[in-house]
PDB file of C-alpha atoms and ligand atoms in Angstrom:
ATOM      1  CA  MET A  69     -85.461 -19.592 198.366  1.00 96.00           C
ATOM      2  CA  THR A  70     -84.833 -22.877 196.560  1.00 98.00           C
ATOM      3  CA  ASN A  71     -84.414 -22.440 192.809  1.00 98.00           C
ATOM      4  CA  ILE A  72     -85.462 -25.120 190.344  1.00 98.00           C
ATOM      5  CA  ALA A  73     -84.443 -25.515 186.699  1.00 98.00           C
ATOM      6  CA  ILE A  74     -86.896 -27.470 184.586  1.00 98.00           C
ATOM      7  CA  LEU A  75     -85.419 -29.272 181.573  1.00 98.00           C
ATOM      8  CA  ALA A  76     -87.893 -30.215 178.843  1.00 98.00           C
ATOM      9  CA  SER A  77     -87.602 -31.216 175.193  1.00 97.00           C
ATOM     10  CA  GLY A  78     -91.103 -30.763 173.830  1.00 96.00           C
ATOM     11  CA  ASN A  79     -94.648 -29.803 174.632  1.00 97.00           C
ATOM     12  CA  GLY A  80     -94.069 -29.106 178.307  1.00 98.00           C
ATOM     13  CA  THR A  81     -97.424 -29.825 179.929  1.00 98.00           C
ATOM     14  CA  ASN A  82     -95.618 -31.208 182.971  1.00 98.00           C
ATOM     15  CA  ALA A  83     -93.375 -28.168 183.061  1.00 98.00           C
ATOM     16  CA  GLN A  84     -96.455 -25.921 183.023  1.00 98.00           C
ATOM     17  CA  ARG A  85     -98.124 -27.943 185.788  1.00 98.00           C
ATOM     18  CA  ILE A  86     -95.006 -27.593 187.966  1.00 98.00           C
ATOM     19  CA  ILE A  87     -94.789 -23.880 187.214  1.00 98.00           C
ATOM     20  CA  GLU A  88     -98.459 -23.389 188.147  1.00 98.00           C
ATOM     21  CA  TYR A  89     -98.070 -25.435 191.321  1.00 98.00           C
ATOM     22  CA  PHE A  90     -95.241 -23.253 192.637  1.00 98.00           C
ATOM     23  CA  VAL A  91     -96.630 -19.856 191.585  1.00 96.00           C
ATOM     24  CA  GLY A  92     -96.702 -17.744 194.737  1.00 93.00           C
ATOM     25  CA  SER A  93     -94.634 -20.220 196.792  1.00 97.00           C
ATOM     26  CA  ALA A  94     -92.689 -18.468 199.537  1.00 95.00           C
ATOM     27  CA  ASP A  95     -89.687 -20.765 199.314  1.00 97.00           C
ATOM     28  CA  ILE A  96     -89.663 -22.662 195.990  1.00 98.00           C
ATOM     29  CA  ASN A  97     -89.090 -20.841 192.734  1.00 98.00           C
ATOM     30  CA  ILE A  98     -88.947 -22.009 189.120  1.00 98.00           C
ATOM     31  CA  ALA A  99     -85.870 -20.059 188.104  1.00 98.00           C
ATOM     32  CA  VAL A 100     -85.461 -21.174 184.514  1.00 98.00           C
ATOM     33  CA  VAL A 101     -86.766 -23.561 181.866  1.00 98.00           C
ATOM     34  CA  ILE A 102     -84.071 -25.021 179.628  1.00 98.00           C
ATOM     35  CA  THR A 103     -84.662 -26.900 176.399  1.00 98.00           C
ATOM     36  CA  ASN A 104     -82.581 -28.617 173.731  1.00 98.00           C
ATOM     37  CA  LYS A 105     -85.198 -28.018 170.999  1.00 98.00           C
ATOM     38  CA  GLU A 106     -85.296 -24.575 169.496  1.00 97.00           C
ATOM     39  CA  ASP A 107     -88.988 -24.864 168.566  1.00 98.00           C
ATOM     40  CA  ALA A 108     -90.174 -26.645 171.731  1.00 98.00           C
ATOM     41  CA  PHE A 109     -93.584 -25.389 172.856  1.00 98.00           C
ATOM     42  CA  VAL A 110     -92.402 -25.461 176.459  1.00 98.00           C
ATOM     43  CA  ARG A 111     -90.598 -22.172 175.688  1.00 98.00           C
ATOM     44  CA  ASP A 112     -93.937 -20.434 175.004  1.00 98.00           C
ATOM     45  CA  ARG A 113     -95.406 -21.933 178.141  1.00 98.00           C
ATOM     46  CA  ALA A 114     -92.518 -20.602 180.256  1.00 98.00           C
ATOM     47  CA  ARG A 115     -92.716 -17.134 178.708  1.00 98.00           C
ATOM     48  CA  ARG A 116     -96.462 -16.992 179.332  1.00 98.00           C
ATOM     49  CA  PHE A 117     -95.717 -17.330 183.058  1.00 97.00           C
ATOM     50  CA  GLY A 118     -92.886 -14.819 182.934  1.00 97.00           C
ATOM     51  CA  ILE A 119     -90.302 -17.546 183.559  1.00 98.00           C
ATOM     52  CA  LYS A 120     -86.889 -17.235 181.939  1.00 98.00           C
ATOM     53  CA  GLU A 121     -86.257 -19.800 179.249  1.00 98.00           C
ATOM     54  CA  VAL A 122     -83.031 -20.832 177.605  1.00 98.00           C
ATOM     55  CA  TYR A 123     -82.370 -22.868 174.481  1.00 98.00           C
ATOM     56  CA  LEU A 124     -79.127 -24.844 174.397  1.00 97.00           C
ATOM     57  CA  SER A 125     -77.994 -26.986 171.493  1.00 96.00           C
ATOM     58  CA  LYS A 126     -77.215 -30.654 172.041  1.00 95.00           C
ATOM     59  CA  ALA A 127     -73.511 -29.755 171.926  1.00 96.00           C
ATOM     60  CA  ASP A 128     -74.030 -27.210 174.719  1.00 96.00           C
ATOM     61  CA  PHE A 129     -75.897 -29.800 176.767  1.00 95.00           C
ATOM     62  CA  ASN A 130     -72.941 -32.128 176.373  1.00 95.00           C
ATOM     63  CA  ASN A 131     -70.571 -29.425 177.556  1.00 96.00           C
ATOM     64  CA  PRO A 132     -70.659 -29.523 181.359  1.00 96.00           C
ATOM     65  CA  SER A 133     -69.151 -26.075 181.865  1.00 95.00           C
ATOM     66  CA  LYS A 134     -71.657 -24.424 179.470  1.00 95.00           C
ATOM     67  CA  LEU A 135     -74.530 -26.192 181.155  1.00 96.00           C
ATOM     68  CA  CYS A 136     -73.324 -25.434 184.668  1.00 96.00           C
ATOM     69  CA  GLN A 137     -72.826 -21.778 183.684  1.00 96.00           C
ATOM     70  CA  VAL A 138     -76.568 -21.561 182.992  1.00 97.00           C
ATOM     71  CA  PHE A 139     -77.414 -23.298 186.264  1.00 98.00           C
ATOM     72  CA  TYR A 140     -75.094 -21.067 188.274  1.00 97.00           C
ATOM     73  CA  ARG A 141     -76.306 -17.895 186.536  1.00 97.00           C
ATOM     74  CA  HIS A 142     -79.850 -18.741 187.667  1.00 98.00           C
ATOM     75  CA  ARG A 143     -78.700 -19.936 191.103  1.00 98.00           C
ATOM     76  CA  VAL A 144     -80.204 -23.351 190.480  1.00 98.00           C
ATOM     77  CA  ASP A 145     -80.410 -25.718 193.466  1.00 98.00           C
ATOM     78  CA  TRP A 146     -82.474 -28.547 191.938  1.00 98.00           C
ATOM     79  CA  ILE A 147     -82.831 -29.821 188.379  1.00 98.00           C
ATOM     80  CA  VAL A 148     -86.121 -31.370 187.299  1.00 98.00           C
ATOM     81  CA  LEU A 149     -86.364 -33.313 184.028  1.00 98.00           C
ATOM     82  CA  ALA A 150     -89.932 -33.148 182.725  1.00 98.00           C
ATOM     83  CA  GLY A 151     -90.045 -34.779 179.305  1.00 97.00           C
ATOM     84  CA  PHE A 152     -86.338 -34.225 178.686  1.00 97.00           C
ATOM     85  CA  LEU A 153     -84.684 -36.639 176.287  1.00 93.00           C
ATOM     86  CA  LEU A 154     -80.903 -36.200 176.597  1.00 94.00           C
ATOM     87  CA  LEU A 155     -78.476 -37.680 179.075  1.00 94.00           C
ATOM     88  CA  ILE A 156     -76.995 -35.331 181.659  1.00 96.00           C
ATOM     89  CA  PRO A 157     -73.179 -35.192 181.636  1.00 95.00           C
ATOM     90  CA  LYS A 158     -71.389 -36.941 184.506  1.00 95.00           C
ATOM     91  CA  GLU A 159     -69.769 -33.715 185.751  1.00 96.00           C
ATOM     92  CA  VAL A 160     -73.188 -32.096 186.157  1.00 97.00           C
ATOM     93  CA  ILE A 161     -74.546 -35.154 187.960  1.00 96.00           C
ATOM     94  CA  ASN A 162     -71.614 -34.919 190.365  1.00 96.00           C
ATOM     95  CA  ALA A 163     -72.084 -31.166 190.843  1.00 95.00           C
ATOM     96  CA  TYR A 164     -75.789 -31.684 191.640  1.00 96.00           C
ATOM     97  CA  ASN A 165     -75.477 -34.951 193.521  1.00 93.00           C
ATOM     98  CA  ASN A 166     -78.973 -36.220 194.428  1.00 95.00           C
ATOM     99  CA  ARG A 167     -80.545 -32.985 193.232  1.00 98.00           C
ATOM    100  CA  ILE A 168     -81.501 -34.059 189.716  1.00 98.00           C
ATOM    101  CA  ILE A 169     -84.738 -35.961 189.218  1.00 98.00           C
ATOM    102  CA  ASN A 170     -86.653 -37.311 186.249  1.00 98.00           C
ATOM    103  CA  ILE A 171     -90.170 -38.513 185.580  1.00 98.00           C
ATOM    104  CA  HIS A 172     -90.680 -41.587 183.431  1.00 97.00           C
ATOM    105  CA  PRO A 173     -94.088 -42.549 181.993  1.00 98.00           C
ATOM    106  CA  ALA A 174     -93.953 -46.242 182.968  1.00 98.00           C
ATOM    107  CA  LEU A 175     -93.221 -48.503 185.920  1.00 98.00           C
ATOM    108  CA  LEU A 176     -89.419 -48.696 185.852  1.00 97.00           C
ATOM    109  CA  PRO A 177     -87.386 -50.845 185.414  1.00 96.00           C
ATOM    110  CA  LYS A 178     -89.909 -51.920 182.770  1.00 97.00           C
ATOM    111  CA  TYR A 179     -89.941 -49.833 179.592  1.00 97.00           C
ATOM    112  CA  GLY A 180     -86.836 -47.823 180.436  1.00 96.00           C
ATOM    113  CA  GLY A 181     -83.644 -47.095 178.526  1.00 92.00           C
ATOM    114  CA  LYS A 182     -82.620 -45.321 175.360  1.00 89.00           C
ATOM    115  CA  GLY A 183     -85.470 -44.751 172.915  1.00 91.00           C
ATOM    116  CA  MET A 184     -88.098 -45.449 175.571  1.00 94.00           C
ATOM    117  CA  TYR A 185     -89.822 -42.124 175.914  1.00 94.00           C
ATOM    118  CA  GLY A 186     -93.260 -40.639 175.419  1.00 92.00           C
ATOM    119  CA  MET A 187     -95.519 -42.526 173.011  1.00 96.00           C
ATOM    120  CA  ASN A 188     -92.900 -45.241 172.383  1.00 97.00           C
ATOM    121  CA  VAL A 189     -93.416 -46.364 175.960  1.00 98.00           C
ATOM    122  CA  HIS A 190     -97.222 -46.416 175.736  1.00 98.00           C
ATOM    123  CA  LYS A 191     -97.172 -48.284 172.409  1.00 98.00           C
ATOM    124  CA  ALA A 192     -94.929 -50.970 173.946  1.00 98.00           C
ATOM    125  CA  VAL A 193     -97.157 -51.318 177.036  1.00 98.00           C
ATOM    126  CA  ILE A 194    -100.268 -51.745 174.847  1.00 98.00           C
ATOM    127  CA  ALA A 195     -98.497 -54.167 172.487  1.00 97.00           C
ATOM    128  CA  ASN A 196     -97.485 -56.340 175.465  1.00 97.00           C
ATOM    129  CA  LYS A 197    -101.077 -56.287 176.797  1.00 97.00           C
ATOM    130  CA  ASP A 198     -99.869 -55.241 180.264  1.00 98.00           C
ATOM    131  CA  LYS A 199    -102.640 -54.860 182.814  1.00 98.00           C
ATOM    132  CA  HIS A 200    -100.984 -51.894 184.527  1.00 98.00           C
ATOM    133  CA  SER A 201     -98.752 -48.982 183.720  1.00 98.00           C
ATOM    134  CA  GLY A 202     -97.821 -45.921 185.743  1.00 98.00           C
ATOM    135  CA  ILE A 203     -95.196 -43.317 186.496  1.00 98.00           C
ATOM    136  CA  THR A 204     -91.791 -43.448 188.130  1.00 98.00           C
ATOM    137  CA  ILE A 205     -89.924 -40.504 189.598  1.00 98.00           C
ATOM    138  CA  HIS A 206     -86.234 -41.206 190.146  1.00 98.00           C
ATOM    139  CA  TYR A 207     -82.855 -39.629 190.702  1.00 98.00           C
ATOM    140  CA  VAL A 208     -80.834 -39.143 187.545  1.00 97.00           C
ATOM    141  CA  ASN A 209     -77.509 -40.822 186.921  1.00 93.00           C
ATOM    142  CA  GLU A 210     -75.442 -41.318 183.763  1.00 89.00           C
ATOM    143  CA  VAL A 211     -77.640 -44.113 182.420  1.00 88.00           C
ATOM    144  CA  TYR A 212     -81.128 -43.603 180.974  1.00 88.00           C
ATOM    145  CA  ASP A 213     -83.884 -44.262 183.552  1.00 89.00           C
ATOM    146  CA  ASP A 214     -81.528 -46.009 185.947  1.00 92.00           C
ATOM    147  CA  GLY A 215     -81.179 -43.857 189.095  1.00 95.00           C
ATOM    148  CA  LYS A 216     -82.644 -44.635 192.517  1.00 97.00           C
ATOM    149  CA  ILE A 217     -86.429 -44.673 192.524  1.00 98.00           C
ATOM    150  CA  ILE A 218     -88.168 -42.052 194.650  1.00 98.00           C
ATOM    151  CA  PHE A 219     -91.832 -42.624 193.839  1.00 98.00           C
ATOM    152  CA  LYS A 220     -94.025 -44.895 191.735  1.00 98.00           C
ATOM    153  CA  THR A 221     -97.748 -45.138 191.227  1.00 98.00           C
ATOM    154  CA  LYS A 222     -99.808 -47.179 188.801  1.00 98.00           C
ATOM    155  CA  CYS A 223    -102.990 -47.111 186.775  1.00 98.00           C
ATOM    156  CA  LYS A 224    -105.005 -49.800 185.005  1.00 98.00           C
ATOM    157  CA  VAL A 225    -104.557 -50.500 181.329  1.00 98.00           C
ATOM    158  CA  THR A 226    -107.916 -51.634 179.966  1.00 98.00           C
ATOM    159  CA  PRO A 227    -108.474 -53.702 176.782  1.00 96.00           C
ATOM    160  CA  ASP A 228    -109.927 -50.669 174.999  1.00 97.00           C
ATOM    161  CA  ASP A 229    -106.904 -48.440 175.789  1.00 98.00           C
ATOM    162  CA  THR A 230    -104.872 -47.095 172.889  1.00 98.00           C
ATOM    163  CA  PRO A 231    -101.413 -45.517 173.235  1.00 98.00           C
ATOM    164  CA  GLU A 232    -103.203 -42.141 173.164  1.00 98.00           C
ATOM    165  CA  THR A 233    -105.723 -42.922 175.939  1.00 98.00           C
ATOM    166  CA  LEU A 234    -102.961 -44.475 178.044  1.00 98.00           C
ATOM    167  CA  ALA A 235    -100.806 -41.384 177.522  1.00 98.00           C
ATOM    168  CA  GLU A 236    -103.678 -39.294 178.848  1.00 98.00           C
ATOM    169  CA  LYS A 237    -104.053 -41.492 181.962  1.00 98.00           C
ATOM    170  CA  ILE A 238    -100.316 -41.269 182.572  1.00 98.00           C
ATOM    171  CA  HIS A 239    -100.306 -37.502 182.128  1.00 98.00           C
ATOM    172  CA  GLN A 240    -103.066 -37.193 184.729  1.00 98.00           C
ATOM    173  CA  LEU A 241    -100.945 -39.169 187.220  1.00 98.00           C
ATOM    174  CA  GLU A 242     -97.930 -37.012 186.395  1.00 98.00           C
ATOM    175  CA  TYR A 243     -99.851 -33.775 186.944  1.00 98.00           C
ATOM    176  CA  GLU A 244    -101.217 -35.035 190.245  1.00 98.00           C
ATOM    177  CA  TYR A 245     -98.024 -36.382 191.782  1.00 98.00           C
ATOM    178  CA  PHE A 246     -94.923 -34.814 190.232  1.00 98.00           C
ATOM    179  CA  PRO A 247     -95.177 -31.333 191.776  1.00 98.00           C
ATOM    180  CA  LYS A 248     -95.954 -32.799 195.218  1.00 98.00           C
ATOM    181  CA  VAL A 249     -93.026 -35.202 195.069  1.00 98.00           C
ATOM    182  CA  ILE A 250     -90.741 -32.297 194.094  1.00 98.00           C
ATOM    183  CA  GLU A 251     -92.066 -30.251 197.004  1.00 98.00           C
ATOM    184  CA  ASP A 252     -91.636 -33.105 199.490  1.00 97.00           C
ATOM    185  CA  LEU A 253     -88.077 -33.771 198.357  1.00 97.00           C
ATOM    186  CA  ILE A 254     -87.043 -30.147 198.632  1.00 96.00           C
ATOM    187  CA  ARG A 255     -88.698 -29.594 201.992  1.00 90.00           C
TER     188      ARG A 255
HETATM  189  C1  GAR B 877     -94.179 -37.173 179.889  1.00 60.69           C
HETATM  190  O1  GAR B 877     -95.160 -38.172 179.867  1.00 60.69           O
HETATM  191  C2  GAR B 877     -92.911 -37.683 180.528  1.00 60.69           C
HETATM  192  O2  GAR B 877     -93.120 -38.644 181.504  1.00 60.69           O
HETATM  193  C3  GAR B 877     -92.216 -38.286 179.339  1.00 60.69           C
HETATM  194  O3  GAR B 877     -92.450 -37.405 178.282  1.00 60.69           O
HETATM  195  C4  GAR B 877     -93.740 -36.811 178.470  1.00 60.69           C
HETATM  196  C5  GAR B 877     -93.594 -35.317 178.261  1.00 60.69           C
HETATM  197  O4  GAR B 877     -94.854 -34.716 178.210  1.00 60.69           O
HETATM  198  N1  GAR B 877     -90.805 -38.452 179.591  1.00 60.69           N
HETATM  199  C6  GAR B 877     -90.096 -39.451 179.082  1.00 60.69           C
HETATM  200  O5  GAR B 877     -90.568 -40.289 178.331  1.00 60.69           O
HETATM  201  C7  GAR B 877     -88.625 -39.483 179.497  1.00 60.69           C
HETATM  202  N2  GAR B 877     -88.057 -40.759 179.241  1.00 60.69           N
HETATM  203  P1  GAR B 877     -94.984 -33.136 178.393  1.00 60.69           P
HETATM  204  O6  GAR B 877     -93.952 -32.486 177.470  1.00 60.69           O
HETATM  205  O7  GAR B 877     -96.370 -32.821 177.974  1.00 60.69           O
HETATM  206  O8  GAR B 877     -94.710 -32.825 179.835  1.00 60.69           O
END
């Protein structure tokens, strides 16, 4: 059995989609959902599916041995960032070499880096009148949105799109592709 930890900072619709996708899988298991926000809705989503969830403060996230303790306790093999907004400490990246991935709601390297997350990204894409946006799934290193790209796909941005309608288009792409990319990587 391959155990996944999902890290999420907020609502957690991607986390839920991944959880649903792997329900009943014979060889891939969502072992734990970990968040850095005490009131993140992703915690309710995890509990609803009977998945263990853990809250860690930002200080705990920055403490590699604390963080690794949680991963080891849940026998985590892969770490999936799904709307997670903190950097992962170097020691953890080394311990899980090429087994930590992130999804970004734009076509990296455009619209990446610190502060570029969620609606900030969609607002910037609309403000620049880009014709396309999309999603990027990549390995995680010590720099925001910088690791090797695994998968990208795009969608059209139309003149009537708002940050909200674009966010919805991007979420649909994420729901469709993220679980499959995770599955393909692990298998
Ligand atoms: C997703 O669109 C994800 O790509 C983005 O946050 C959203 C979380 O939505 N992640 C980033 O911006 C990371 N830089 P969700 O909580 O509903 O899954």
